[in-house]
Tab-separated table of C-alpha atoms in Angstrom:
chain	number	residue	atom	x	y	z
D	1	MET	CA	167.338	82.120	-51.689
D	2	LYS	CA	167.301	79.504	-54.404
D	3	LYS	CA	168.975	81.898	-56.853
D	4	ILE	CA	171.701	82.667	-54.313
D	5	LEU	CA	172.413	78.957	-53.829
D	6	VAL	CA	172.599	78.446	-57.589
D	7	ARG	CA	175.045	81.337	-57.920
D	8	ILE	CA	177.190	79.989	-55.079
D	9	ALA	CA	177.208	76.571	-56.734
D	10	ILE	CA	178.284	78.093	-60.059
D	11	VAL	CA	181.082	80.054	-58.374
D	12	LEU	CA	182.293	76.913	-56.602
D	13	VAL	CA	182.351	74.946	-59.862
D	14	VAL	CA	184.304	77.727	-61.583
D	15	LEU	CA	186.794	77.845	-58.703
D	16	ILE	CA	187.269	74.071	-58.806
D	17	VAL	CA	187.898	74.206	-62.559
D	18	LEU	CA	190.392	77.068	-62.174
D	19	VAL	CA	192.244	75.258	-59.387
D	20	ALA	CA	192.356	72.050	-61.444
D	21	LEU	CA	193.709	73.942	-64.466
D	22	SER	CA	196.336	75.776	-62.415
D	23	VAL	CA	197.518	72.531	-60.795
D	24	HIS	CA	197.598	70.872	-64.233
D	25	PHE	CA	199.755	73.595	-65.773
D	26	PHE	CA	201.943	73.838	-62.684
D	27	LEU	CA	202.537	70.070	-62.701
D	28	ASP	CA	203.389	69.991	-66.402
D	29	GLY	CA	205.733	72.956	-66.029
D	30	ALA	CA	207.375	71.510	-62.927
D	31	VAL	CA	208.101	68.188	-64.668
D	32	LYS	CA	209.553	69.929	-67.741
D	33	ASN	CA	211.655	72.289	-65.639
D	34	GLY	CA	212.886	69.444	-63.448
D	35	ILE	CA	214.029	67.372	-66.419
D	36	GLU	CA	215.807	70.278	-68.115
D	37	THR	CA	217.568	71.564	-64.973
D	38	LEU	CA	218.323	68.411	-62.983
D	39	GLY	CA	219.078	66.212	-66.028
D	40	PRO	CA	222.177	68.127	-67.208
D	41	LYS	CA	223.584	68.269	-63.668
D	42	MET	CA	223.299	64.510	-63.283
D	43	THR	CA	224.550	63.526	-66.757
D	44	LYS	CA	226.799	66.479	-67.691
D	45	VAL	CA	225.161	66.625	-71.116
D	46	ASP	CA	222.419	68.857	-72.529
D	47	VAL	CA	218.868	67.675	-71.909
D	48	LYS	CA	216.014	69.321	-73.830
D	49	LEU	CA	212.280	68.642	-73.669
D	50	ASP	CA	209.566	70.135	-75.875
D	51	ALA	CA	206.447	69.450	-73.824
D	52	VAL	CA	204.874	67.499	-70.969
D	53	SER	CA	201.169	66.794	-70.533
D	54	ILE	CA	199.756	64.908	-67.532
D	55	SER	CA	196.052	64.415	-66.789
D	56	LEU	CA	195.250	64.531	-63.088
D	57	LEU	CA	191.940	62.780	-63.709
D	58	SER	CA	193.055	59.771	-65.760
D	59	GLY	CA	196.694	59.615	-64.699
D	60	SER	CA	197.838	59.391	-68.316
D	61	GLY	CA	200.603	61.529	-69.716
D	62	LYS	CA	202.796	62.313	-72.700
D	63	ILE	CA	206.344	63.558	-73.002
D	64	LYS	CA	207.334	64.986	-76.380
D	65	GLY	CA	210.666	65.849	-77.904
D	66	LEU	CA	213.142	64.620	-75.281
D	67	VAL	CA	216.728	64.932	-76.527
D	68	ILE	CA	219.776	63.888	-74.489
D	69	GLY	CA	223.042	65.295	-75.803
D	70	ASN	CA	226.477	63.729	-76.013
D	71	PRO	CA	229.446	64.194	-73.673
D	72	GLU	CA	232.252	66.515	-74.685
D	73	GLY	CA	234.557	64.987	-77.287
D	74	TYR	CA	231.898	63.044	-79.186
D	75	LYS	CA	230.933	64.218	-82.667
D	76	THR	CA	227.348	63.028	-83.026
D	77	PRO	CA	224.746	65.616	-81.944
D	78	HIS	CA	222.870	63.494	-79.428
D	79	SER	CA	222.915	60.152	-77.642
D	80	ILE	CA	219.164	59.584	-77.319
D	81	SER	CA	216.279	61.316	-79.086
D	82	ILE	CA	212.689	60.445	-78.151
D	83	GLY	CA	209.797	61.791	-80.192
D	84	THR	CA	207.049	60.599	-77.854
D	85	ALA	CA	206.921	58.808	-74.520
D	86	SER	CA	203.678	57.796	-72.834
D	87	LEU	CA	203.112	57.102	-69.163
D	88	ALA	CA	200.350	56.123	-66.784
D	89	LEU	CA	200.382	56.816	-63.059
D	90	LYS	CA	198.097	56.676	-60.063
D	91	PRO	CA	196.969	60.315	-59.548
D	92	GLY	CA	196.308	59.742	-55.852
D	93	THR	CA	200.028	59.127	-55.254
D	94	LEU	CA	201.246	62.468	-56.649
D	95	LEU	CA	201.190	64.049	-53.199
D	96	SER	CA	202.287	60.925	-51.326
D	97	ASP	CA	205.781	59.870	-50.263
D	98	LYS	CA	206.076	57.627	-53.337
D	99	VAL	CA	204.624	58.306	-56.785
D	100	VAL	CA	203.384	55.077	-58.384
D	101	ILE	CA	203.872	54.949	-62.154
D	102	THR	CA	202.189	51.898	-63.636
D	103	SER	CA	203.829	52.157	-67.066
D	104	ILE	CA	206.306	54.151	-69.147
D	105	ASN	CA	206.794	53.509	-72.852
D	106	LEU	CA	209.498	55.212	-74.908
D	107	GLU	CA	208.215	55.021	-78.469
D	108	ALA	CA	210.653	54.648	-81.399
D	109	PRO	CA	213.645	56.481	-79.895
D	110	GLU	CA	216.783	57.138	-81.930
D	111	ILE	CA	219.857	55.957	-80.038
D	112	THR	CA	223.389	56.862	-81.077
D	113	PHE	CA	226.344	54.669	-80.132
D	114	GLU	CA	229.709	56.315	-80.738
D	115	GLY	CA	232.963	54.830	-79.553
D	116	GLY	CA	235.055	51.713	-79.291
D	117	LEU	CA	238.377	50.881	-77.674
D	118	GLY	CA	238.364	53.877	-75.325
D	119	GLY	CA	234.734	53.542	-74.300
D	120	ASN	CA	231.603	55.042	-75.793
D	121	ASN	CA	229.197	57.929	-75.356
D	122	LEU	CA	226.623	55.887	-73.426
D	123	SER	CA	229.208	54.511	-70.993
D	124	LYS	CA	230.489	58.066	-70.457
D	125	ILE	CA	226.982	59.306	-69.577
D	126	LEU	CA	226.606	56.437	-67.118
D	127	ALA	CA	230.014	57.277	-65.617
D	128	ASN	CA	228.917	60.916	-65.293
D	129	LEU	CA	225.792	59.798	-63.436
D	130	ASN	CA	227.883	57.780	-60.980
D	131	GLU	CA	230.398	60.608	-60.558
D	132	ASN	CA	227.932	63.464	-60.111
D	133	THR	CA	225.494	61.769	-57.753
D	134	SER	CA	226.097	60.467	-54.267
D	135	GLY	CA	224.300	59.610	-51.065
D	136	PRO	CA	221.444	57.118	-50.648
D	137	GLY	CA	219.928	56.503	-54.065
D	138	GLY	CA	221.986	59.301	-55.642
D	139	THR	CA	219.993	62.038	-53.930
D	140	ASN	CA	222.995	64.375	-53.716
D	141	VAL	CA	223.578	65.902	-57.132
D	142	ALA	CA	226.709	67.971	-57.777
D	143	GLY	CA	225.797	71.628	-58.296
D	144	ALA	CA	222.107	71.128	-57.530
D	145	SER	CA	220.125	73.508	-55.347
D	146	PRO	CA	218.320	72.195	-52.229
D	147	LYS	CA	215.041	72.337	-54.195
D	148	GLU	CA	216.548	70.291	-57.033
D	149	GLU	CA	218.017	67.758	-54.601
D	150	LYS	CA	214.559	67.385	-53.075
D	151	LYS	CA	213.257	66.481	-56.536
D	152	ALA	CA	216.102	63.994	-56.998
D	153	ALA	CA	215.185	62.378	-53.673
D	154	LYS	CA	211.509	61.903	-54.601
D	155	LYS	CA	210.610	58.225	-54.374
D	156	LEU	CA	209.085	56.479	-57.369
D	157	GLU	CA	207.689	53.089	-58.242
D	158	VAL	CA	207.724	52.083	-61.898
D	159	ASP	CA	205.877	48.848	-62.502
D	160	ASP	CA	206.565	48.544	-66.239
D	161	PHE	CA	209.169	50.375	-68.370
D	162	THR	CA	209.459	49.535	-72.079
D	163	ILE	CA	211.445	50.913	-74.998
D	164	THR	CA	209.864	49.861	-78.286
D	165	GLY	CA	210.745	50.402	-81.941
D	166	ALA	CA	214.182	51.850	-81.164
D	167	LYS	CA	216.679	52.546	-83.942
D	168	LEU	CA	220.414	52.343	-83.269
D	169	ASP	CA	222.911	54.465	-85.210
D	170	ALA	CA	226.389	53.131	-84.418
D	171	ASN	CA	229.659	54.855	-85.273
D	172	ILE	CA	232.430	52.395	-84.386
D	173	THR	CA	235.761	54.160	-84.016
D	174	ASP	CA	237.660	50.882	-83.594
D	175	LEU	CA	236.827	50.118	-87.221
D	176	GLY	CA	237.787	53.493	-88.623
D	177	GLY	CA	234.371	55.031	-88.148
D	178	LYS	CA	232.344	52.169	-89.601
D	179	THR	CA	228.634	52.940	-89.265
D	180	LEU	CA	225.623	50.732	-88.713
D	181	THR	CA	221.914	51.537	-88.560
D	182	VAL	CA	219.907	48.688	-87.076
D	183	PRO	CA	216.708	48.185	-85.056
D	184	LEU	CA	217.057	47.440	-81.358
D	185	PRO	CA	215.055	44.682	-79.683
D	186	THR	CA	212.444	45.783	-77.169
D	187	ILE	CA	213.932	46.680	-73.793
D	188	HIS	CA	211.644	45.739	-70.907
D	189	LEU	CA	212.223	46.568	-67.246
D	190	THR	CA	209.719	45.679	-64.526
D	191	ASN	CA	209.077	46.154	-60.808
D	192	LEU	CA	211.412	49.100	-60.312
D	193	GLY	CA	211.111	50.501	-56.807
D	194	THR	CA	208.271	48.238	-55.729
D	195	GLY	CA	209.712	47.913	-52.215
D	196	PRO	CA	208.876	50.320	-49.389
D	197	ASP	CA	211.898	52.539	-50.160
D	198	GLY	CA	210.979	53.001	-53.823
D	199	ILE	CA	213.505	54.192	-56.402
D	200	THR	CA	214.875	57.686	-56.976
D	201	VAL	CA	214.991	59.563	-60.278
D	202	THR	CA	218.759	59.031	-60.344
D	203	GLU	CA	218.490	55.283	-59.782
D	204	LEU	CA	215.828	54.987	-62.482
D	205	THR	CA	217.967	56.948	-64.954
D	206	LYS	CA	221.009	54.756	-64.246
D	207	GLN	CA	219.074	51.546	-64.783
D	208	VAL	CA	217.542	52.768	-68.050
D	209	ILE	CA	220.853	54.078	-69.490
D	210	SER	CA	222.601	50.874	-68.410
D	211	ALA	CA	219.972	48.715	-70.137
D	212	ILE	CA	220.165	50.793	-73.337
D	213	GLN	CA	223.972	50.625	-73.373
D	214	LYS	CA	224.055	46.869	-72.832
D	215	GLN	CA	221.564	46.233	-75.628
D	216	ALA	CA	223.371	48.628	-77.974
D	217	VAL	CA	226.744	46.909	-77.478
D	218	GLU	CA	225.279	43.435	-77.938
D	219	THR	CA	223.423	44.527	-81.078
D	220	VAL	CA	226.538	46.126	-82.599
D	221	ALA	CA	228.559	42.959	-81.945
D	222	SER	CA	225.853	40.694	-83.330
D	223	GLU	CA	225.234	42.737	-86.485
D	224	SER	CA	228.871	43.418	-87.329
D	225	GLY	CA	229.907	39.779	-87.388
D	226	ASN	CA	233.597	40.470	-88.060
D	227	LEU	CA	234.358	42.811	-85.187
D	228	GLY	CA	236.650	40.231	-83.546
D	229	LYS	CA	238.897	41.813	-80.965
D	230	ALA	CA	237.236	45.215	-81.347
D	231	ALA	CA	233.938	43.742	-80.156
D	232	SER	CA	235.436	42.510	-76.917
D	233	ASN	CA	237.073	45.885	-76.348
D	234	LEU	CA	233.710	47.610	-76.707
D	235	THR	CA	232.476	45.883	-73.563
D	236	LYS	CA	235.190	47.475	-71.442
D	237	GLY	CA	233.108	50.644	-71.303
D	238	LEU	CA	230.119	48.881	-69.786
D	239	GLY	CA	231.321	49.246	-66.200
D	240	THR	CA	228.807	48.329	-63.555
D	241	ASN	CA	225.055	48.590	-63.592
D	242	ALA	CA	222.948	50.626	-61.168
D	243	SER	CA	222.997	47.900	-58.509
D	244	GLY	CA	226.808	47.728	-58.583
D	245	THR	CA	227.194	44.294	-60.175
D	246	ILE	CA	229.390	43.677	-63.194
D	247	ASN	CA	227.458	43.564	-66.461
D	248	ASN	CA	227.320	40.189	-68.234
D	249	ALA	CA	227.427	41.716	-71.713
D	250	ALA	CA	231.103	40.800	-72.236
D	251	LYS	CA	230.405	37.108	-71.675
D	252	GLY	CA	227.328	37.309	-73.896
D	253	ILE	CA	229.249	38.854	-76.754
D	254	GLY	CA	232.020	36.288	-76.394
D	255	ASP	CA	229.431	33.541	-76.676
D	256	LEU	CA	228.017	35.157	-79.816
D	257	PHE	CA	231.349	34.867	-81.594
D	258	LYS	CA	231.933	31.312	-80.421
D	259	LYS	CA	228.752	30.305	-82.186
D	260	LYS	CA	229.870	31.732	-85.509
């Protein structure tokens, strides 16, 4: 009898391990597939991802090799390239109505700014997001299947979102293709979706792209020094942020030049 109980216990342990492994690989695959299929439909640019790894026990995760392409008409190969991104979430919320992510850190991304008088690649991606998503929180995605729209509607809470060590490569068409390569200050967003309604994937993406674009424009203006009228024209592509309010970058850039 004792031997039978031991064997049953061993079988149960093996089954638990197999289930845990299958859920782990399914979750990783689902996240990767969701990013690569839903991302292009929201942004209208290529989105590629090498790998995703999320631990169901610790709630820690890594995203490797995320590359966001550029809209049609832009020459540079990508807008944002991220070697590694780390995240931490509460595992118990994965099956709840709202997934709670305590932190996301994009580590040393390469950001390309291309444009000028007629707008820029980052503003175009943001415009694509606004154009291709509709409904509450952008849950309706043009061309998405019902399964993909369900993913877009998933509620999130992101307590802390940081972008550290970013490098900006700027190609400024208003100045005949003048190029700059400069570091970007840390971008820090907090308390995203902390209310009962949370935040959707689309809303999160809009806020992050908007923050990157604003910082890129301000950095280009600050570093160039002699942009003059071209610098003020750059801000025309900023549009509105995810909450619908007009961005204050134009005023900030104007103030920068007044001080010089």
